[in-house]
mmCIF file of C-alpha atoms in Angstrom:
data_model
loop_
_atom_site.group_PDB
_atom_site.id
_atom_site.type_symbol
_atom_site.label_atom_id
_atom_site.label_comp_id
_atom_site.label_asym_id
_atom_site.label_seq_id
_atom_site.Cartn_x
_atom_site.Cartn_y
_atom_site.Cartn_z
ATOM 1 C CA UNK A 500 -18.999 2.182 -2.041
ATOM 2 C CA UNK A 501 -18.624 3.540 1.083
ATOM 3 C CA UNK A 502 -19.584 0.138 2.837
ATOM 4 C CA UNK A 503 -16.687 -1.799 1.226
ATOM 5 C CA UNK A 504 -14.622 0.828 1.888
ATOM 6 C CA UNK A 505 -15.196 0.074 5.430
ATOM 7 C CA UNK A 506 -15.005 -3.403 5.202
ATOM 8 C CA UNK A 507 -11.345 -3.421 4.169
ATOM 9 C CA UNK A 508 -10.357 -1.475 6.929
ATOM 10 C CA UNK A 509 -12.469 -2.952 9.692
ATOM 11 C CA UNK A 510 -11.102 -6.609 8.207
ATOM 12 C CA UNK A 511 -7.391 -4.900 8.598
ATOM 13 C CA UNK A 512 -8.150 -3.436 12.004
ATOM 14 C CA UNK A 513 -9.515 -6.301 13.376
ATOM 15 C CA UNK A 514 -6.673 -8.826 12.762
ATOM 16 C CA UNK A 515 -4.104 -5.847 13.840
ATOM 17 C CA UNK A 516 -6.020 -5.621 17.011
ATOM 18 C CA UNK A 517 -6.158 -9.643 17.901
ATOM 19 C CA UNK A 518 -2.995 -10.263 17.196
ATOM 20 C CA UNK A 519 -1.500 -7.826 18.808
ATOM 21 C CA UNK A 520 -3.049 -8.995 21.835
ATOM 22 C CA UNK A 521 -0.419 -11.585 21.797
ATOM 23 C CA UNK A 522 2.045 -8.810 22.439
ATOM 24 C CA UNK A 523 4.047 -8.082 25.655
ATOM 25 C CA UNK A 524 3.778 -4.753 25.182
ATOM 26 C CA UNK A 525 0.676 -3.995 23.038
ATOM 27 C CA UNK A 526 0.697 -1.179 20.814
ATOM 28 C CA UNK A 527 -2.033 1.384 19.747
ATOM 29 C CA UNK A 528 -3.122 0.897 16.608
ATOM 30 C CA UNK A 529 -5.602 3.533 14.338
ATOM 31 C CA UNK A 530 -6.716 4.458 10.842
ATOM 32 C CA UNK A 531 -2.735 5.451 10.296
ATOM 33 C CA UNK A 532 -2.183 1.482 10.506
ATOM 34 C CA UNK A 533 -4.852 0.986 7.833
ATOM 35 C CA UNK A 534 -4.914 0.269 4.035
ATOM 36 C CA UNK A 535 -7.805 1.192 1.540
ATOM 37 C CA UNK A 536 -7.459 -1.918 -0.845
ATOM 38 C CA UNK A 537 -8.763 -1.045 -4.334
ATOM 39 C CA UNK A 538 -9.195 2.400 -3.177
ATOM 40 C CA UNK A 539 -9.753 3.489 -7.206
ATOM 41 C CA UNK A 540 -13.210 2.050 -7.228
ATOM 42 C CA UNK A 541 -14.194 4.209 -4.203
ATOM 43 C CA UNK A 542 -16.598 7.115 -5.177
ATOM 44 C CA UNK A 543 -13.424 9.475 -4.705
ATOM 45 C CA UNK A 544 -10.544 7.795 -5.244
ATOM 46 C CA UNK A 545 -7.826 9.203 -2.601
ATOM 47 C CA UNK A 546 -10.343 11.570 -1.217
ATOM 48 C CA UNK A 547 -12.358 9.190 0.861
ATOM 49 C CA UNK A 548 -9.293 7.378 2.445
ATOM 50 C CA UNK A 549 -7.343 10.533 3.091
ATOM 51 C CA UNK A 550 -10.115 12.680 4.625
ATOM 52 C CA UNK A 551 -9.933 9.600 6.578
ATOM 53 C CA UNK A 552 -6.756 9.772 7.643
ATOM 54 C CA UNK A 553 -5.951 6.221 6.385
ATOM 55 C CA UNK A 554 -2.007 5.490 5.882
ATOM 56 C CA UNK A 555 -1.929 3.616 2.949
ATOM 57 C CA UNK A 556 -3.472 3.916 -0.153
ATOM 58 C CA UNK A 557 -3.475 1.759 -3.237
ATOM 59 C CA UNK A 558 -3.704 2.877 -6.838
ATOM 60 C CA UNK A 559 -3.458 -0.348 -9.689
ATOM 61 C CA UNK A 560 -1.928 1.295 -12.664
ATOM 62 C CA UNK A 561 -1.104 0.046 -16.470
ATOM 63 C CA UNK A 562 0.959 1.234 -18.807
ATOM 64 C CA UNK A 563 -1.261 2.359 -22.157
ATOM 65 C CA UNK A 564 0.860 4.072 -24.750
ATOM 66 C CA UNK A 565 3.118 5.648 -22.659
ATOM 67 C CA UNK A 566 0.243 6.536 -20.005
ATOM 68 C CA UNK A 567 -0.263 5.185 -16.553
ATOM 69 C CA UNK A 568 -3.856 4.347 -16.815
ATOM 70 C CA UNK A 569 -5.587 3.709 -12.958
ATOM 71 C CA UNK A 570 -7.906 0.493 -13.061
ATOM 72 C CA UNK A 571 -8.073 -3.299 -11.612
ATOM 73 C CA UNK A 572 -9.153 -4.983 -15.149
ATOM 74 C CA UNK A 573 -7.501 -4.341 -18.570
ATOM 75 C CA UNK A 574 -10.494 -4.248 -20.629
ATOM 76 C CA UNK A 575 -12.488 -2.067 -18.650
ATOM 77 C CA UNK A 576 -9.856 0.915 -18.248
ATOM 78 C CA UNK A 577 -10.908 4.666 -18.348
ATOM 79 C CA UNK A 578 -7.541 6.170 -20.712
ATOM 80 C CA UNK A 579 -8.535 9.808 -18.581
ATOM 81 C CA UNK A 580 -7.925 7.919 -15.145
ATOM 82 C CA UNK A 581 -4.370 8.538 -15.108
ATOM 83 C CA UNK A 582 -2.300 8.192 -11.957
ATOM 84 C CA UNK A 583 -1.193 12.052 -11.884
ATOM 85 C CA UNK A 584 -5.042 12.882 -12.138
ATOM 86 C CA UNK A 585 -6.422 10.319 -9.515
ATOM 87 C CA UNK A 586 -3.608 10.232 -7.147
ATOM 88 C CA UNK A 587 -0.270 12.331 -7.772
ATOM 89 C CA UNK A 588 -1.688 16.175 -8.245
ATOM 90 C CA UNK A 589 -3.964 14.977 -5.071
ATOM 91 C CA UNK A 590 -0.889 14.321 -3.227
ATOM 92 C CA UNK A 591 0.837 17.664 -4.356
ATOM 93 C CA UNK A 592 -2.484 19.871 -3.609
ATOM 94 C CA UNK A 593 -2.751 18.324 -0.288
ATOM 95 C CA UNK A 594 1.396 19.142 0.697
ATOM 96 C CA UNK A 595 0.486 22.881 -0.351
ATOM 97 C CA UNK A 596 -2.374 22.540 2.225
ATOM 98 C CA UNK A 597 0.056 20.952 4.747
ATOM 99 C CA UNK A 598 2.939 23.230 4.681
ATOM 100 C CA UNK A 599 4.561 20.562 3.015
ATOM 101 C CA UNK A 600 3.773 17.768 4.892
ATOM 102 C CA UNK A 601 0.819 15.108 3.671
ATOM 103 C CA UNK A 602 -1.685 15.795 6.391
ATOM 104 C CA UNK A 603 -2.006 18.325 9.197
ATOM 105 C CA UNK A 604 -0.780 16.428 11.793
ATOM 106 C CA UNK A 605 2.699 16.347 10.967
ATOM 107 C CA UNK A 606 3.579 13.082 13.038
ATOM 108 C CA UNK A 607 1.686 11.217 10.194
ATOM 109 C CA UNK A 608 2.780 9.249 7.309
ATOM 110 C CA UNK A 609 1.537 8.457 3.584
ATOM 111 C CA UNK A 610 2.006 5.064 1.688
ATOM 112 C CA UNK A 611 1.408 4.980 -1.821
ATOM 113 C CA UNK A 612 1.251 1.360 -2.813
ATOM 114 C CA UNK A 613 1.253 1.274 -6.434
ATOM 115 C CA UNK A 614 0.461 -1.896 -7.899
ATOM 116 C CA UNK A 615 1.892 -3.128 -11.447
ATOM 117 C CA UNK A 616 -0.263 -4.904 -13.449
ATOM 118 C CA UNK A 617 1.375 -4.945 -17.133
ATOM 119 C CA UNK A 618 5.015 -5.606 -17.297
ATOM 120 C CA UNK A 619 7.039 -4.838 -14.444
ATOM 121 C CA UNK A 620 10.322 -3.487 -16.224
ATOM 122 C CA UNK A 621 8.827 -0.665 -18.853
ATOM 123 C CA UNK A 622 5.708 0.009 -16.325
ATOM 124 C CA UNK A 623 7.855 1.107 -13.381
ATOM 125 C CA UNK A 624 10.124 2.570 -15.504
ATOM 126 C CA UNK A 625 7.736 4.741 -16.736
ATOM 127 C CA UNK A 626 6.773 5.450 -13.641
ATOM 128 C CA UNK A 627 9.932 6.809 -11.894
ATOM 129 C CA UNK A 628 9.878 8.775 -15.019
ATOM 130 C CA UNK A 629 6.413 10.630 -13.525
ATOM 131 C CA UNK A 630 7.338 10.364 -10.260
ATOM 132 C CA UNK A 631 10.759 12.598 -10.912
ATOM 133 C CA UNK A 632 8.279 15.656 -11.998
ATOM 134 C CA UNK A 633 6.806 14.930 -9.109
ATOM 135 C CA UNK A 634 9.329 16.574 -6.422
ATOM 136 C CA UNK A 635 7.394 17.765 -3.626
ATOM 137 C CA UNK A 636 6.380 13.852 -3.510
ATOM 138 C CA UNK A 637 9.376 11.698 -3.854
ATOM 139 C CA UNK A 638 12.100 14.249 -1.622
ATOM 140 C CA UNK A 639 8.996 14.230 0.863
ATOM 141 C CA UNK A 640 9.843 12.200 4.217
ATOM 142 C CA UNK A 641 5.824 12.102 4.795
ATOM 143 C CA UNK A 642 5.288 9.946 1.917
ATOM 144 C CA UNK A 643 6.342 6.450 0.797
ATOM 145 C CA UNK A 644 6.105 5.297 -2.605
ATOM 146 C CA UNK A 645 5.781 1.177 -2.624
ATOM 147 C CA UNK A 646 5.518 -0.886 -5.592
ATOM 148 C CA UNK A 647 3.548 -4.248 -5.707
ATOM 149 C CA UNK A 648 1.864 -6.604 -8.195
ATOM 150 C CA UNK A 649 4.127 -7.457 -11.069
ATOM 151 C CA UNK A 650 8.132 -6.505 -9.628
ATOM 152 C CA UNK A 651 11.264 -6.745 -11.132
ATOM 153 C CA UNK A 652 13.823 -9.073 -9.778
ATOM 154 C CA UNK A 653 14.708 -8.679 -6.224
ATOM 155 C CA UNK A 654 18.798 -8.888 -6.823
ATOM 156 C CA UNK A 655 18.004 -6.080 -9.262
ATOM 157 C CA UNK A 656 15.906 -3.469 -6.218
ATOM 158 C CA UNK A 657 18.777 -1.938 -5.476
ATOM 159 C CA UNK A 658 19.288 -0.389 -9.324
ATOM 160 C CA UNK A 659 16.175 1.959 -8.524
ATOM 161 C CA UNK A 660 16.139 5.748 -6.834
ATOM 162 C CA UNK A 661 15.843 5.668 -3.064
ATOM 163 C CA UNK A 662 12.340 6.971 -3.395
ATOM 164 C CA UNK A 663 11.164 3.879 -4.762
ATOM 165 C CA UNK A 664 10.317 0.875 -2.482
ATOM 166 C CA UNK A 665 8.735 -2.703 -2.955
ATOM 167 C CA UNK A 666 6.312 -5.135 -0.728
ATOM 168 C CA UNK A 667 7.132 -8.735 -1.014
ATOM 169 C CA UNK A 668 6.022 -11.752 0.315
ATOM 170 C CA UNK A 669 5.835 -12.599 3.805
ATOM 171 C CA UNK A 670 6.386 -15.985 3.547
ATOM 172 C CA UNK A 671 9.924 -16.015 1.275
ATOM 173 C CA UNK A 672 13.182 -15.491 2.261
ATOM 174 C CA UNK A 673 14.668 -11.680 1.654
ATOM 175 C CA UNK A 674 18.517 -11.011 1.114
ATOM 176 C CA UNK A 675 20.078 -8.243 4.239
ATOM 177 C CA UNK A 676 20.021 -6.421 1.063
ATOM 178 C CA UNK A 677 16.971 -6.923 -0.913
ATOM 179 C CA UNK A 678 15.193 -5.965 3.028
ATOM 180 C CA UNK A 679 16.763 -2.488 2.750
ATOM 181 C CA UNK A 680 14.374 -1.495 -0.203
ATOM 182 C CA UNK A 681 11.505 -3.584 1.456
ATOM 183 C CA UNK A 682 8.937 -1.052 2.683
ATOM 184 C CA UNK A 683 6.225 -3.628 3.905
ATOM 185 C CA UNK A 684 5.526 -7.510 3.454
ATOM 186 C CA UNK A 685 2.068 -8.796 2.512
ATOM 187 C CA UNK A 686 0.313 -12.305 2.565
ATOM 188 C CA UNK A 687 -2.980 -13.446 1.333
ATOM 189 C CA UNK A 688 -5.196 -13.274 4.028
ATOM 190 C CA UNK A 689 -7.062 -16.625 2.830
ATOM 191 C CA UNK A 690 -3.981 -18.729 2.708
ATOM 192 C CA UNK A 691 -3.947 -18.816 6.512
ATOM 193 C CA UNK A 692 -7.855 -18.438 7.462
ATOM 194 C CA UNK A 693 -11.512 -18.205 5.987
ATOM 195 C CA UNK A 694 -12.317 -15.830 9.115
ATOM 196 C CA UNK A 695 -14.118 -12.862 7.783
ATOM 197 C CA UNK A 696 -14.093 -10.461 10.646
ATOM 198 C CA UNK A 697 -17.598 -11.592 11.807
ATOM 199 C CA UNK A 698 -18.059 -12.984 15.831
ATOM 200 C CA UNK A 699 -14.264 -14.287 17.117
ATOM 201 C CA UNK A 700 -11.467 -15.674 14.963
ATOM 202 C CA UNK A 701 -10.493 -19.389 15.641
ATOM 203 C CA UNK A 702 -7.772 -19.883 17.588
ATOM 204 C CA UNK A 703 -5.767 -22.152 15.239
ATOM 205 C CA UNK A 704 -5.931 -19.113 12.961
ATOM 206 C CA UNK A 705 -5.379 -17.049 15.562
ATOM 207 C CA UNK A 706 -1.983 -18.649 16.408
ATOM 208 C CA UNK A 707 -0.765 -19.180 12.842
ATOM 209 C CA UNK A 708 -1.731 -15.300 11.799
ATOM 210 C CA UNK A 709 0.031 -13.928 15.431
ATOM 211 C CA UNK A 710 3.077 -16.152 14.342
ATOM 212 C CA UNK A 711 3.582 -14.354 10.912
ATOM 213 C CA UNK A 712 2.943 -10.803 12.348
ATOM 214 C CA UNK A 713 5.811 -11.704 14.995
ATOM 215 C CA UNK A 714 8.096 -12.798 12.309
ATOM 216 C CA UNK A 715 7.616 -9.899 9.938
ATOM 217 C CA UNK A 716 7.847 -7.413 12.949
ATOM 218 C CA UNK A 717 10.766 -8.835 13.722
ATOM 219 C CA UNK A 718 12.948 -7.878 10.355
ATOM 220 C CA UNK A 719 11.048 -4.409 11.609
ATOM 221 C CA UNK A 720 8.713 -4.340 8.687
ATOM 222 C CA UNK A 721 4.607 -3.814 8.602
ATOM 223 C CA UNK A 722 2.270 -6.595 7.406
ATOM 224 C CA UNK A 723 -0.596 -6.455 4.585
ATOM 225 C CA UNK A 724 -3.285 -8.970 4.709
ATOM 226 C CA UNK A 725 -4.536 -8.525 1.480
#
């Protein structure tokens, strides 16, 4: 609902905000920084977070006899809530809107995190088999198409099309060259604090979290607190 909705990106604004405070030079952070977790179970999937303006948007998909089926849990999937319905022919009605470009403001950018839950090889396989009838989306500089959940290999990144990215983990290692197909590293928010975005975070948290962000900004690469 539209409450949770919020919550996500008031949770991912919030620990932007304080630990950015820690920088020399802060920067301005909006709704573009922000991710709508989940965003399938939202009312209107895409809808709600783009009308927002939000800059990333997450879709869970499984492969289902050849389909790309949008859902978090296995057993409770909807076959008709593919990921060209819910998400792609969104994304191509909105460029015709645009002029081409994903929203009005042409400055701003679109990142499709698309998270593999069955088996990484086949399910992205399938999917850069969608994607390519998709070409007013994957040629479009506006948009970003990252893959999470279940990946293959990272020695093996660099065998996919350059509009395919990944998001990794924060706290491994990356190869020069496994960093070049990195779009964005996450962490689990809960492996570093139990804060939940209610009266100050603790500064022990506080120092750890501001520690990561400086480390991931410094390979020049965004940070998910999922």
């Amino acid at each position: 609902n539209h409450t949770t909705f919020m919550k996500f990106f008031l949770l991912m604004f919030c620990v932007i905000t304080v630990c950015s405070n820690a920088a020399t030079q802060p920067t301005q952070y909006s709704v573009a920084n922000a991710h709508a977790h989940n965003d399938y179970n939202q009312l209107r999937p895409f809808y709600q977070a783009y009308e927002k303006k939000f800059g990333s948007i997450e879709a869970d998909i499984h492969l289902r006899n050849g389909v790309l089926v949008v859902g978090h849990d296995s057993d409770k999937l909807v076959m008709a809530n593919t990921l060209e319905k819910l998400y792609l022919d969104p994304i191509v009605q909105a460029l015709q809107q645009n002029g081409g470009f994903i929203y009005g403001d042409r400055s701003r950018q679109l990142q499709l995190l698309v998270d593999l839950k069955t088996e990484p090889i086949t399910t992205l396989n399938r999917l850069i088999r969608v994607l390519l009838q998709y070409p007013s989306i994957i040629q479009n500089e506006t948009i970003k198409i990252v893959i999470t959940g279940n990946k293959p290999p990272e020695e093996s990144f660099m065998e996919y099309p350059a509009f395919i990215l990944f998001d990794c983990d924060a706290g491994k290692s990356h190869s020069k060259k496994a960093l070049t197909k990195i779009a964005m590293l996450s962490e689990n928010f809960e492996d570093y604090s139990k804060w939940d975005g209610n009266a100050a975070m603790p500064d022990s948290a506080k120092r750890v979290i501001t520690a990561m962000i400086k480390r991931v900004h410094q390979l020049r690469k965004p940070i998910r607190f999922y």
